[in-house]
Amino acid sequence: MMKSPSDISMPRQIQDVTHAEKQVSHADSRSASVKRDVLGVSRDDLRALMEEAGEPAYRGSQLYHALYAEWRFDFASMSSLPAALRQRLANDFRVGMPEISQRFRSSDESVRYLLTLTTADDGQQGSEAPARVEAVFMPSDGRQTICISTQAGCAVDCHFCLTAQLGLVRNLTAGEILAQALIALEEHRESLAPRTNVVLMGQGEPLLNYEPVMAALRIMLDPNGMALAPRHVTLSTSGIVPGIERLGQEKIRPKLAISLNASNDKERDAIMPINHKYPLAALLEACREYPLRSWERLTFEYVLLGGFNDSPEDARRVAGLISGLRAKVNLIPWNPGELPYRPPTAERVAEFREVLSGRGIPTFVRYSRGQDVCAACGQLALSEAAPVVATITPASPPAPLA
Ligand code: SF4
């Protein structure tokens, strides 16, 4: 290869220094152009950020209010801030809202969002790898419920759940968790019912992404932030015992739901491998120790898999497991889908409910919303989100257990 005159004449040492300088200057220009994301930053930290920038701290509170109470995601639209500050913010920071890659509208008016988590403004990848997650907006009389994800994919491997087939792609940041609810609220701004419920029941196990989830929840439940009531926000776990214990110590926390889905260890081991680590006895003990507030009940979710965990004997065992707990049960008949399970019959669902209700346990049957757009429970991981799903060969259906 022909050498350029400068390569020929420049001593090796100088060439190295110049190359290093070029690298530094390239890195500088890149880091200078990577804007810091303000979404998910606490009110105190936004106040500190404004002070560092030579602004009064209260500007941080105004920014916080604009993001979470007014749902303004463009600095230019934050009319409570002076124009010069809005310009400075736009130069140095970003509001890292995910991109809405697709919306799927159900006949029941639910909307499933497929969201691509954004990277930094300069096109360079931010500190987090790109990922796609899903959120679901479900309107009903007097309220809307928004189901959000806390991880992209999930490592917990519940066998009845499509998300499990993705494996864990990555944890979401606090901002990425909040953004899902904010997007759905902002999009329906004109038609919102008075009450908003948020359920952390989308992709991921929230208690395995503890800090970002709690950071997001503190903003959601902050009267100066999204101002949701703790009784209207529910975190659902597969049964991560240390996480349950830790959550119980939090001053600000949502309601807790446990995804139970079986009436004994053998059955639960077969569909939820997490049960090997935290078997029912340990899980129920953590539930008994959980410091419920005066208004609060634990929720046990129970996906009814036809012929597997839906017998009256199962119902009696469930009643025994949770007896003495201030709790309710949500029965979720299995949604027909790509996995090798079948829905329970209507008779089995009714019988299961009667057994529990007869033991004084408030029991509700929850039919999943958005089934026609695959937004129902356990369906959040379709080929649009991760093409790998299309290549998975279903395992054999589990045999009914005695
Ligand atoms: S049900 Fe929840 S915890 Fe279990 S694999 Fe699916 S997303 Fe993970």
mmCIF file of C-alpha atoms and ligand atoms in Angstrom:
data_model
loop_
_atom_site.group_PDB
_atom_site.id
_atom_site.type_symbol
_atom_site.label_atom_id
_atom_site.label_comp_id
_atom_site.label_asym_id
_atom_site.label_seq_id
_atom_site.Cartn_x
_atom_site.Cartn_y
_atom_site.Cartn_z
ATOM 1 C CA MET A 1 0.000 0.000 0.000
ATOM 2 C CA MET A 2 1.319 3.443 -0.873
ATOM 3 C CA LYS A 3 2.315 5.566 2.156
ATOM 4 C CA SER A 4 1.276 9.189 2.455
ATOM 5 C CA PRO A 5 4.075 11.807 2.778
ATOM 6 C CA SER A 6 3.112 12.493 6.384
ATOM 7 C CA ASP A 7 3.438 8.810 7.372
ATOM 8 C CA ILE A 8 6.898 8.688 5.856
ATOM 9 C CA SER A 9 8.254 11.817 7.494
ATOM 10 C CA MET A 10 6.675 11.648 10.983
ATOM 11 C CA PRO A 11 8.677 9.910 13.760
ATOM 12 C CA ARG A 12 6.938 6.874 15.288
ATOM 13 C CA GLN A 13 6.608 8.417 18.783
ATOM 14 C CA ILE A 14 4.882 11.496 17.430
ATOM 15 C CA GLN A 15 2.577 9.362 15.326
ATOM 16 C CA ASP A 16 1.518 7.460 18.481
ATOM 17 C CA VAL A 17 0.851 10.653 20.443
ATOM 18 C CA THR A 18 -1.141 12.125 17.604
ATOM 19 C CA HIS A 19 -3.159 8.926 17.250
ATOM 20 C CA ALA A 20 -3.877 8.951 21.006
ATOM 21 C CA GLU A 21 -4.891 12.606 20.859
ATOM 22 C CA LYS A 22 -7.222 11.808 18.007
ATOM 23 C CA GLN A 23 -8.776 9.011 20.052
ATOM 24 C CA VAL A 24 -9.208 11.283 23.083
ATOM 25 C CA SER A 25 -10.660 14.040 21.014
ATOM 26 C CA HIS A 26 -13.052 11.588 19.320
ATOM 27 C CA ALA A 27 -14.130 10.247 22.747
ATOM 28 C CA ASP A 28 -14.533 13.811 24.046
ATOM 29 C CA SER A 29 -16.709 14.833 21.172
ATOM 30 C CA ARG A 30 -18.757 11.681 21.550
ATOM 31 C CA SER A 31 -19.289 12.040 25.313
ATOM 32 C CA ALA A 32 -20.028 15.742 24.824
ATOM 33 C CA SER A 33 -22.758 14.862 22.373
ATOM 34 C CA VAL A 34 -24.266 12.072 24.510
ATOM 35 C CA LYS A 35 -26.988 13.835 26.409
ATOM 36 C CA ARG A 36 -27.862 12.833 29.939
ATOM 37 C CA ASP A 37 -31.328 11.351 30.286
ATOM 38 C CA VAL A 38 -33.489 13.130 32.883
ATOM 39 C CA LEU A 39 -36.274 10.542 32.829
ATOM 40 C CA GLY A 40 -36.291 8.463 35.998
ATOM 41 C CA VAL A 41 -34.145 10.974 37.917
ATOM 42 C CA SER A 42 -35.577 11.761 41.353
ATOM 43 C CA ARG A 43 -36.819 15.201 42.334
ATOM 44 C CA ASP A 44 -33.888 15.732 44.710
ATOM 45 C CA ASP A 45 -31.400 14.754 42.028
ATOM 46 C CA LEU A 46 -33.022 17.058 39.469
ATOM 47 C CA ARG A 47 -32.784 19.902 41.986
ATOM 48 C CA ALA A 48 -29.095 19.112 42.522
ATOM 49 C CA LEU A 49 -28.584 18.920 38.764
ATOM 50 C CA MET A 50 -30.051 22.394 38.298
ATOM 51 C CA GLU A 51 -27.861 23.800 41.062
ATOM 52 C CA GLU A 52 -24.790 22.265 39.419
ATOM 53 C CA ALA A 53 -25.851 24.032 36.246
ATOM 54 C CA GLY A 54 -25.980 27.355 38.105
ATOM 55 C CA GLU A 55 -29.779 27.492 38.264
ATOM 56 C CA PRO A 56 -31.927 27.726 41.396
ATOM 57 C CA ALA A 57 -32.857 24.304 42.818
ATOM 58 C CA TYR A 58 -36.569 24.967 42.372
ATOM 59 C CA ARG A 59 -36.065 24.736 38.614
ATOM 60 C CA GLY A 60 -35.415 21.025 39.233
ATOM 61 C CA SER A 61 -38.787 20.733 40.951
ATOM 62 C CA GLN A 62 -40.421 22.472 37.998
ATOM 63 C CA LEU A 63 -38.753 20.078 35.584
ATOM 64 C CA TYR A 64 -39.907 17.130 37.719
ATOM 65 C CA HIS A 65 -43.473 18.433 37.703
ATOM 66 C CA ALA A 66 -43.423 19.003 33.952
ATOM 67 C CA LEU A 67 -42.267 15.426 33.320
ATOM 68 C CA TYR A 68 -44.440 13.449 35.703
ATOM 69 C CA ALA A 69 -47.481 15.595 36.478
ATOM 70 C CA GLU A 70 -47.904 17.351 33.125
ATOM 71 C CA TRP A 71 -46.495 14.586 30.885
ATOM 72 C CA ARG A 72 -44.345 16.969 28.852
ATOM 73 C CA PHE A 73 -41.489 15.133 27.230
ATOM 74 C CA ASP A 74 -40.109 17.916 25.085
ATOM 75 C CA PHE A 75 -38.188 20.672 26.887
ATOM 76 C CA ALA A 76 -39.627 23.267 24.507
ATOM 77 C CA SER A 77 -43.145 22.535 25.782
ATOM 78 C CA MET A 78 -42.238 23.034 29.475
ATOM 79 C CA SER A 79 -43.784 26.455 29.747
ATOM 80 C CA SER A 80 -43.087 26.775 33.478
ATOM 81 C CA LEU A 81 -39.365 27.072 32.662
ATOM 82 C CA PRO A 82 -37.769 30.207 31.149
ATOM 83 C CA ALA A 83 -37.077 29.969 27.427
ATOM 84 C CA ALA A 84 -33.297 30.243 27.886
ATOM 85 C CA LEU A 85 -33.263 27.338 30.341
ATOM 86 C CA ARG A 86 -35.425 25.224 28.039
ATOM 87 C CA GLN A 87 -32.846 25.787 25.312
ATOM 88 C CA ARG A 88 -29.967 24.884 27.651
ATOM 89 C CA LEU A 89 -31.762 21.731 28.724
ATOM 90 C CA ALA A 90 -32.375 20.752 25.124
ATOM 91 C CA ASN A 91 -28.682 21.240 24.380
ATOM 92 C CA ASP A 92 -27.385 19.184 27.306
ATOM 93 C CA PHE A 93 -30.094 16.710 28.291
ATOM 94 C CA ARG A 94 -32.714 14.463 26.791
ATOM 95 C CA VAL A 95 -36.009 12.925 27.877
ATOM 96 C CA GLY A 96 -35.379 9.310 26.962
ATOM 97 C CA MET A 97 -38.833 8.259 25.854
ATOM 98 C CA PRO A 98 -38.992 4.924 24.042
ATOM 99 C CA GLU A 99 -39.996 4.905 20.428
ATOM 100 C CA ILE A 100 -43.456 3.429 19.782
ATOM 101 C CA SER A 101 -42.607 0.824 17.159
ATOM 102 C CA GLN A 102 -46.140 -0.514 16.897
ATOM 103 C CA ARG A 103 -49.576 -0.138 18.446
ATOM 104 C CA PHE A 104 -52.030 -3.011 18.375
ATOM 105 C CA ARG A 105 -55.617 -1.973 19.088
ATOM 106 C CA SER A 106 -57.904 -4.633 20.506
ATOM 107 C CA SER A 107 -61.645 -4.852 19.880
ATOM 108 C CA ASP A 108 -62.028 -4.377 23.656
ATOM 109 C CA GLU A 109 -60.199 -1.008 23.280
ATOM 110 C CA SER A 110 -57.007 -2.191 24.922
ATOM 111 C CA VAL A 111 -53.849 -0.995 23.212
ATOM 112 C CA ARG A 112 -50.670 -3.044 23.210
ATOM 113 C CA TYR A 113 -47.547 -0.977 22.653
ATOM 114 C CA LEU A 114 -44.380 -2.429 21.258
ATOM 115 C CA LEU A 115 -41.669 -0.040 22.438
ATOM 116 C CA THR A 116 -38.095 0.259 21.303
ATOM 117 C CA LEU A 117 -35.952 1.655 24.065
ATOM 118 C CA THR A 118 -34.042 4.593 22.712
ATOM 119 C CA THR A 119 -30.335 5.224 22.559
ATOM 120 C CA ALA A 120 -28.541 8.538 22.966
ATOM 121 C CA ASP A 121 -29.295 11.419 20.597
ATOM 122 C CA ASP A 122 -26.089 11.147 18.606
ATOM 123 C CA GLY A 123 -27.006 7.685 17.428
ATOM 124 C CA GLN A 124 -24.349 6.137 19.643
ATOM 125 C CA GLN A 125 -25.562 3.421 21.935
ATOM 126 C CA GLY A 126 -26.147 4.686 25.475
ATOM 127 C CA SER A 127 -25.051 2.839 28.578
ATOM 128 C CA GLU A 128 -27.916 0.395 28.094
ATOM 129 C CA ALA A 129 -28.176 -2.012 25.189
ATOM 130 C CA PRO A 130 -31.134 -1.536 22.808
ATOM 131 C CA ALA A 131 -34.155 -3.634 23.674
ATOM 132 C CA ARG A 132 -37.855 -3.926 22.985
ATOM 133 C CA VAL A 133 -40.579 -4.269 25.568
ATOM 134 C CA GLU A 134 -44.327 -4.155 25.666
ATOM 135 C CA ALA A 135 -46.882 -2.243 27.687
ATOM 136 C CA VAL A 136 -50.676 -2.516 27.600
ATOM 137 C CA PHE A 137 -53.289 0.200 28.156
ATOM 138 C CA MET A 138 -56.689 -1.150 29.241
ATOM 139 C CA PRO A 139 -59.583 1.291 29.635
ATOM 140 C CA SER A 140 -62.686 0.363 31.597
ATOM 141 C CA ASP A 141 -65.490 2.094 33.473
ATOM 142 C CA GLY A 142 -64.094 4.845 35.665
ATOM 143 C CA ARG A 143 -60.494 3.799 35.326
ATOM 144 C CA GLN A 144 -57.650 2.704 33.098
ATOM 145 C CA THR A 145 -55.105 0.048 33.926
ATOM 146 C CA ILE A 146 -51.622 0.145 32.455
ATOM 147 C CA CYS A 147 -49.526 -3.005 32.506
ATOM 148 C CA ILE A 148 -45.807 -2.278 32.281
ATOM 149 C CA SER A 149 -42.583 -4.265 31.954
ATOM 150 C CA THR A 150 -39.623 -4.093 34.319
ATOM 151 C CA GLN A 151 -37.133 -6.144 32.316
ATOM 152 C CA ALA A 152 -36.740 -6.944 28.635
ATOM 153 C CA GLY A 153 -37.373 -10.672 28.617
ATOM 154 C CA CYS A 154 -37.113 -12.598 31.869
ATOM 155 C CA ALA A 155 -34.818 -15.179 33.425
ATOM 156 C CA VAL A 156 -37.399 -16.774 35.714
ATOM 157 C CA ASP A 157 -38.598 -19.285 33.125
ATOM 158 C CA CYS A 158 -42.207 -19.881 34.113
ATOM 159 C CA HIS A 159 -43.278 -22.520 31.645
ATOM 160 C CA PHE A 160 -46.693 -21.017 30.900
ATOM 161 C CA CYS A 161 -45.230 -17.628 29.945
ATOM 162 C CA LEU A 162 -44.055 -16.566 26.499
ATOM 163 C CA THR A 163 -41.768 -13.897 27.932
ATOM 164 C CA ALA A 164 -39.748 -16.660 29.558
ATOM 165 C CA GLN A 165 -38.780 -17.918 26.124
ATOM 166 C CA LEU A 166 -36.841 -14.719 25.466
ATOM 167 C CA GLY A 167 -34.556 -15.244 28.441
ATOM 168 C CA LEU A 168 -33.348 -12.076 30.117
ATOM 169 C CA VAL A 169 -32.354 -9.487 27.520
ATOM 170 C CA ARG A 170 -31.601 -6.781 30.076
ATOM 171 C CA ASN A 171 -32.913 -4.877 33.070
ATOM 172 C CA LEU A 172 -34.819 -1.674 32.381
ATOM 173 C CA THR A 173 -33.793 1.639 33.906
ATOM 174 C CA ALA A 174 -36.165 3.581 36.168
ATOM 175 C CA GLY A 175 -36.851 5.980 33.282
ATOM 176 C CA GLU A 176 -37.663 3.140 30.897
ATOM 177 C CA ILE A 177 -40.106 1.676 33.421
ATOM 178 C CA LEU A 178 -41.839 5.015 34.022
ATOM 179 C CA ALA A 179 -41.918 5.906 30.345
ATOM 180 C CA GLN A 180 -44.277 3.032 29.537
ATOM 181 C CA ALA A 181 -46.985 4.408 31.827
ATOM 182 C CA LEU A 182 -46.300 7.991 30.747
ATOM 183 C CA ILE A 183 -46.620 7.174 27.052
ATOM 184 C CA ALA A 184 -49.972 5.452 27.548
ATOM 185 C CA LEU A 185 -51.306 8.284 29.701
ATOM 186 C CA GLU A 186 -50.111 11.011 27.362
ATOM 187 C CA GLU A 187 -51.581 9.277 24.313
ATOM 188 C CA HIS A 188 -54.995 9.021 25.974
ATOM 189 C CA ARG A 189 -54.818 12.419 27.662
ATOM 190 C CA GLU A 190 -58.156 13.555 26.239
ATOM 191 C CA SER A 191 -60.148 10.465 27.179
ATOM 192 C CA LEU A 192 -58.737 9.364 30.519
ATOM 193 C CA ALA A 193 -61.017 8.124 33.285
ATOM 194 C CA PRO A 194 -60.483 9.629 36.741
ATOM 195 C CA ARG A 195 -58.498 6.699 38.134
ATOM 196 C CA THR A 196 -55.279 5.124 36.889
ATOM 197 C CA ASN A 197 -54.054 1.708 37.967
ATOM 198 C CA VAL A 198 -50.556 0.553 37.131
ATOM 199 C CA VAL A 199 -49.600 -3.096 37.345
ATOM 200 C CA LEU A 200 -46.007 -4.302 37.122
ATOM 201 C CA MET A 201 -47.035 -7.506 35.385
ATOM 202 C CA GLY A 202 -45.531 -7.148 31.924
ATOM 203 C CA GLN A 203 -42.204 -8.614 30.914
ATOM 204 C CA GLY A 204 -39.784 -9.373 33.716
ATOM 205 C CA GLU A 205 -39.576 -10.159 37.404
ATOM 206 C CA PRO A 206 -39.676 -6.769 39.176
ATOM 207 C CA LEU A 207 -37.928 -7.971 42.319
ATOM 208 C CA LEU A 208 -34.912 -9.060 40.270
ATOM 209 C CA ASN A 209 -34.460 -5.471 39.065
ATOM 210 C CA TYR A 210 -35.062 -4.031 42.487
ATOM 211 C CA GLU A 211 -33.373 -0.596 42.574
ATOM 212 C CA PRO A 212 -34.628 0.766 39.232
ATOM 213 C CA VAL A 213 -38.104 -0.589 39.961
ATOM 214 C CA MET A 214 -38.176 1.140 43.345
ATOM 215 C CA ALA A 215 -36.808 4.376 41.879
ATOM 216 C CA ALA A 216 -39.630 4.319 39.323
ATOM 217 C CA LEU A 217 -42.238 3.472 41.963
ATOM 218 C CA ARG A 218 -41.137 6.335 44.220
ATOM 219 C CA ILE A 219 -41.814 8.763 41.366
ATOM 220 C CA MET A 220 -45.108 7.050 40.479
ATOM 221 C CA LEU A 221 -46.335 7.186 44.070
ATOM 222 C CA ASP A 222 -45.016 10.682 44.833
ATOM 223 C CA PRO A 223 -47.875 13.209 45.202
ATOM 224 C CA ASN A 224 -45.580 15.724 43.441
ATOM 225 C CA GLY A 225 -44.743 13.212 40.728
ATOM 226 C CA MET A 226 -47.250 10.953 38.991
ATOM 227 C CA ALA A 227 -49.370 11.041 42.142
ATOM 228 C CA LEU A 228 -50.741 7.515 41.889
ATOM 229 C CA ALA A 229 -52.159 6.032 45.080
ATOM 230 C CA PRO A 230 -50.288 3.010 46.515
ATOM 231 C CA ARG A 231 -53.546 1.060 46.464
ATOM 232 C CA HIS A 232 -53.718 1.572 42.681
ATOM 233 C CA VAL A 233 -50.238 0.266 41.873
ATOM 234 C CA THR A 234 -49.475 -3.457 42.082
ATOM 235 C CA LEU A 235 -46.151 -5.228 41.827
ATOM 236 C CA SER A 236 -46.445 -8.888 40.891
ATOM 237 C CA THR A 237 -43.711 -11.360 41.742
ATOM 238 C CA SER A 238 -43.105 -14.991 40.937
ATOM 239 C CA GLY A 239 -42.067 -15.391 44.575
ATOM 240 C CA ILE A 240 -38.575 -13.958 45.083
ATOM 241 C CA VAL A 241 -38.501 -14.306 48.867
ATOM 242 C CA PRO A 242 -35.596 -11.918 49.668
ATOM 243 C CA GLY A 243 -37.215 -9.300 47.429
ATOM 244 C CA ILE A 244 -40.550 -9.672 49.215
ATOM 245 C CA GLU A 245 -38.816 -9.220 52.562
ATOM 246 C CA ARG A 246 -36.991 -6.143 51.295
ATOM 247 C CA LEU A 247 -40.116 -4.620 49.788
ATOM 248 C CA GLY A 248 -41.891 -5.002 53.115
ATOM 249 C CA GLN A 249 -39.327 -2.660 54.669
ATOM 250 C CA GLU A 250 -39.929 0.139 52.168
ATOM 251 C CA LYS A 251 -41.757 3.209 53.423
ATOM 252 C CA ILE A 252 -43.198 3.891 49.999
ATOM 253 C CA ARG A 253 -44.388 0.774 48.244
ATOM 254 C CA PRO A 254 -47.142 -0.531 45.990
ATOM 255 C CA LYS A 255 -49.479 -3.436 46.690
ATOM 256 C CA LEU A 256 -47.985 -6.885 46.373
ATOM 257 C CA ALA A 257 -49.275 -9.744 44.241
ATOM 258 C CA ILE A 258 -47.838 -13.255 44.271
ATOM 259 C CA SER A 259 -48.040 -15.406 41.187
ATOM 260 C CA LEU A 260 -48.951 -18.715 42.870
ATOM 261 C CA ASN A 261 -50.307 -20.959 40.106
ATOM 262 C CA ALA A 262 -50.052 -24.252 41.955
ATOM 263 C CA SER A 263 -51.287 -25.883 45.111
ATOM 264 C CA ASN A 264 -48.245 -27.940 46.071
ATOM 265 C CA ASP A 265 -44.493 -27.953 45.459
ATOM 266 C CA LYS A 266 -44.547 -30.796 42.952
ATOM 267 C CA GLU A 267 -47.039 -28.958 40.783
ATOM 268 C CA ARG A 268 -45.289 -25.613 41.192
ATOM 269 C CA ASP A 269 -41.844 -27.081 40.487
ATOM 270 C CA ALA A 270 -43.228 -28.387 37.202
ATOM 271 C CA ILE A 271 -44.283 -24.980 35.890
ATOM 272 C CA MET A 272 -42.218 -22.483 37.907
ATOM 273 C CA PRO A 273 -38.573 -23.516 38.378
ATOM 274 C CA ILE A 274 -38.152 -20.603 40.819
ATOM 275 C CA ASN A 275 -40.031 -22.840 43.268
ATOM 276 C CA HIS A 276 -36.929 -25.016 43.642
ATOM 277 C CA LYS A 277 -35.160 -22.008 45.118
ATOM 278 C CA TYR A 278 -38.054 -20.544 47.075
ATOM 279 C CA PRO A 279 -40.503 -23.368 47.763
ATOM 280 C CA LEU A 280 -44.050 -22.788 48.899
ATOM 281 C CA ALA A 281 -43.266 -23.026 52.618
ATOM 282 C CA ALA A 282 -40.646 -20.235 52.361
ATOM 283 C CA LEU A 283 -42.874 -18.160 50.087
ATOM 284 C CA LEU A 284 -45.913 -18.427 52.341
ATOM 285 C CA GLU A 285 -43.775 -17.682 55.394
ATOM 286 C CA ALA A 286 -42.578 -14.459 53.720
ATOM 287 C CA CYS A 287 -46.218 -13.632 52.997
ATOM 288 C CA ARG A 288 -47.179 -14.193 56.639
ATOM 289 C CA GLU A 289 -44.350 -11.902 57.761
ATOM 290 C CA TYR A 290 -45.167 -9.207 55.205
ATOM 291 C CA PRO A 291 -46.248 -6.003 56.989
ATOM 292 C CA LEU A 292 -49.604 -5.260 55.384
ATOM 293 C CA ARG A 293 -51.029 -1.771 55.795
ATOM 294 C CA SER A 294 -54.483 -1.437 57.378
ATOM 295 C CA TRP A 295 -56.239 -1.179 54.015
ATOM 296 C CA GLU A 296 -54.167 -3.786 52.248
ATOM 297 C CA ARG A 297 -54.583 -7.416 51.182
ATOM 298 C CA LEU A 298 -52.098 -9.645 49.430
ATOM 299 C CA THR A 299 -53.222 -10.784 46.008
ATOM 300 C CA PHE A 300 -52.553 -14.336 44.890
ATOM 301 C CA GLU A 301 -52.736 -14.825 41.161
ATOM 302 C CA TYR A 302 -53.543 -18.259 39.921
ATOM 303 C CA VAL A 303 -53.386 -19.067 36.228
ATOM 304 C CA LEU A 304 -55.787 -21.959 35.695
ATOM 305 C CA LEU A 305 -54.256 -24.466 33.287
ATOM 306 C CA GLY A 306 -56.925 -26.895 32.113
ATOM 307 C CA GLY A 307 -56.404 -30.404 33.514
ATOM 308 C CA PHE A 308 -53.235 -29.413 35.344
ATOM 309 C CA ASN A 309 -53.902 -27.202 38.368
ATOM 310 C CA ASP A 310 -57.640 -26.536 38.160
ATOM 311 C CA SER A 311 -59.220 -29.350 40.192
ATOM 312 C CA PRO A 312 -61.364 -28.856 43.292
ATOM 313 C CA GLU A 313 -58.567 -30.613 45.244
ATOM 314 C CA ASP A 314 -56.177 -27.912 44.019
ATOM 315 C CA ALA A 315 -58.618 -25.274 45.189
ATOM 316 C CA ARG A 316 -58.854 -26.866 48.638
ATOM 317 C CA ARG A 317 -55.060 -27.025 48.910
ATOM 318 C CA VAL A 318 -54.772 -23.367 47.863
ATOM 319 C CA ALA A 319 -57.305 -22.444 50.531
ATOM 320 C CA GLY A 320 -55.192 -24.320 53.072
ATOM 321 C CA LEU A 321 -51.969 -22.653 51.955
ATOM 322 C CA ILE A 322 -53.258 -19.128 52.338
ATOM 323 C CA SER A 323 -55.595 -19.622 55.267
ATOM 324 C CA GLY A 324 -55.153 -16.964 57.920
ATOM 325 C CA LEU A 325 -53.645 -14.476 55.457
ATOM 326 C CA ARG A 326 -55.432 -11.234 54.623
ATOM 327 C CA ALA A 327 -55.577 -12.047 50.941
ATOM 328 C CA LYS A 328 -57.662 -12.327 47.832
ATOM 329 C CA VAL A 329 -57.261 -14.613 44.851
ATOM 330 C CA ASN A 330 -57.448 -13.698 41.194
ATOM 331 C CA LEU A 331 -58.149 -16.701 38.997
ATOM 332 C CA ILE A 332 -56.872 -16.235 35.453
ATOM 333 C CA PRO A 333 -58.144 -18.843 33.001
ATOM 334 C CA TRP A 334 -55.312 -19.749 30.620
ATOM 335 C CA ASN A 335 -55.362 -17.891 27.303
ATOM 336 C CA PRO A 336 -55.117 -20.177 24.332
ATOM 337 C CA GLY A 337 -51.823 -19.424 22.648
ATOM 338 C CA GLU A 338 -48.565 -20.812 21.384
ATOM 339 C CA LEU A 339 -47.790 -22.830 24.505
ATOM 340 C CA PRO A 340 -48.876 -26.409 25.121
ATOM 341 C CA TYR A 341 -51.582 -25.774 27.708
ATOM 342 C CA ARG A 342 -55.315 -25.648 27.428
ATOM 343 C CA PRO A 343 -57.885 -23.335 28.976
ATOM 344 C CA PRO A 344 -59.915 -24.688 31.900
ATOM 345 C CA THR A 345 -63.598 -25.443 31.331
ATOM 346 C CA ALA A 346 -66.129 -22.916 32.605
ATOM 347 C CA GLU A 347 -67.325 -25.526 35.134
ATOM 348 C CA ARG A 348 -63.834 -25.996 36.548
ATOM 349 C CA VAL A 349 -63.359 -22.228 36.890
ATOM 350 C CA ALA A 350 -66.708 -21.866 38.677
ATOM 351 C CA GLU A 351 -65.984 -24.827 40.964
ATOM 352 C CA PHE A 352 -62.513 -23.532 41.867
ATOM 353 C CA ARG A 353 -63.955 -20.163 42.717
ATOM 354 C CA GLU A 354 -66.734 -21.657 44.822
ATOM 355 C CA VAL A 355 -64.319 -23.709 46.901
ATOM 356 C CA LEU A 356 -62.231 -20.626 47.737
ATOM 357 C CA SER A 357 -65.200 -18.320 48.257
ATOM 358 C CA GLY A 358 -66.769 -20.972 50.467
ATOM 359 C CA ARG A 359 -63.701 -20.765 52.719
ATOM 360 C CA GLY A 360 -64.174 -17.005 53.061
ATOM 361 C CA ILE A 361 -61.430 -16.057 50.580
ATOM 362 C CA PRO A 362 -62.433 -13.207 48.238
ATOM 363 C CA THR A 363 -61.953 -14.739 44.800
ATOM 364 C CA PHE A 364 -62.324 -13.124 41.415
ATOM 365 C CA VAL A 365 -62.103 -14.473 37.907
ATOM 366 C CA ARG A 366 -60.032 -12.212 35.669
ATOM 367 C CA TYR A 367 -60.393 -12.715 31.978
ATOM 368 C CA SER A 368 -57.381 -11.199 30.258
ATOM 369 C CA ARG A 369 -57.924 -8.147 28.122
ATOM 370 C CA GLY A 370 -56.546 -7.691 24.646
ATOM 371 C CA GLN A 371 -56.396 -11.354 23.679
ATOM 372 C CA ASP A 372 -56.912 -10.550 19.999
ATOM 373 C CA VAL A 373 -53.740 -8.428 20.006
ATOM 374 C CA CYS A 374 -51.809 -10.876 22.170
ATOM 375 C CA ALA A 375 -51.750 -8.461 25.088
ATOM 376 C CA ALA A 376 -53.147 -10.987 27.520
ATOM 377 C CA CYS A 377 -51.297 -12.393 30.493
ATOM 378 C CA GLY A 378 -48.347 -14.515 29.464
ATOM 379 C CA GLN A 379 -48.530 -13.381 25.834
ATOM 380 C CA LEU A 380 -46.108 -10.459 26.032
ATOM 381 C CA ALA A 381 -43.263 -11.682 23.906
ATOM 382 C CA LEU A 382 -44.250 -12.097 20.348
ATOM 383 C CA SER A 383 -42.312 -12.346 17.185
ATOM 384 C CA GLU A 384 -42.420 -8.551 16.724
ATOM 385 C CA ALA A 385 -40.606 -8.209 20.038
ATOM 386 C CA ALA A 386 -38.150 -11.009 19.534
ATOM 387 C CA PRO A 387 -38.048 -13.123 16.401
ATOM 388 C CA VAL A 388 -36.536 -16.002 18.376
ATOM 389 C CA VAL A 389 -39.981 -16.941 19.659
ATOM 390 C CA ALA A 390 -41.025 -18.108 16.237
ATOM 391 C CA THR A 391 -38.304 -20.761 16.254
ATOM 392 C CA ILE A 392 -39.102 -22.299 19.616
ATOM 393 C CA THR A 393 -40.429 -25.824 19.647
ATOM 394 C CA PRO A 394 -43.073 -26.215 22.329
ATOM 395 C CA ALA A 395 -42.262 -28.663 25.086
ATOM 396 C CA SER A 396 -44.633 -31.485 25.919
ATOM 397 C CA PRO A 397 -47.634 -30.417 27.940
ATOM 398 C CA PRO A 398 -47.230 -31.114 31.639
ATOM 399 C CA ALA A 399 -49.050 -34.152 32.902
ATOM 400 C CA PRO A 400 -51.724 -33.575 35.507
ATOM 401 C CA LEU A 401 -50.353 -34.048 38.983
ATOM 402 C CA ALA A 402 -52.067 -35.955 41.733
HETATM 403 S S1 SF4 B 1 -44.547 -15.065 34.421
HETATM 404 FE FE1 SF4 B 1 -43.387 -13.219 34.982
HETATM 405 S S2 SF4 B 1 -41.691 -14.025 36.229
HETATM 406 FE FE2 SF4 B 1 -42.532 -15.785 35.117
HETATM 407 S S3 SF4 B 1 -41.268 -15.895 33.247
HETATM 408 FE FE3 SF4 B 1 -43.096 -14.667 32.763
HETATM 409 S S4 SF4 B 1 -42.406 -12.557 33.052
HETATM 410 FE FE4 SF4 B 1 -40.935 -13.878 34.131
#
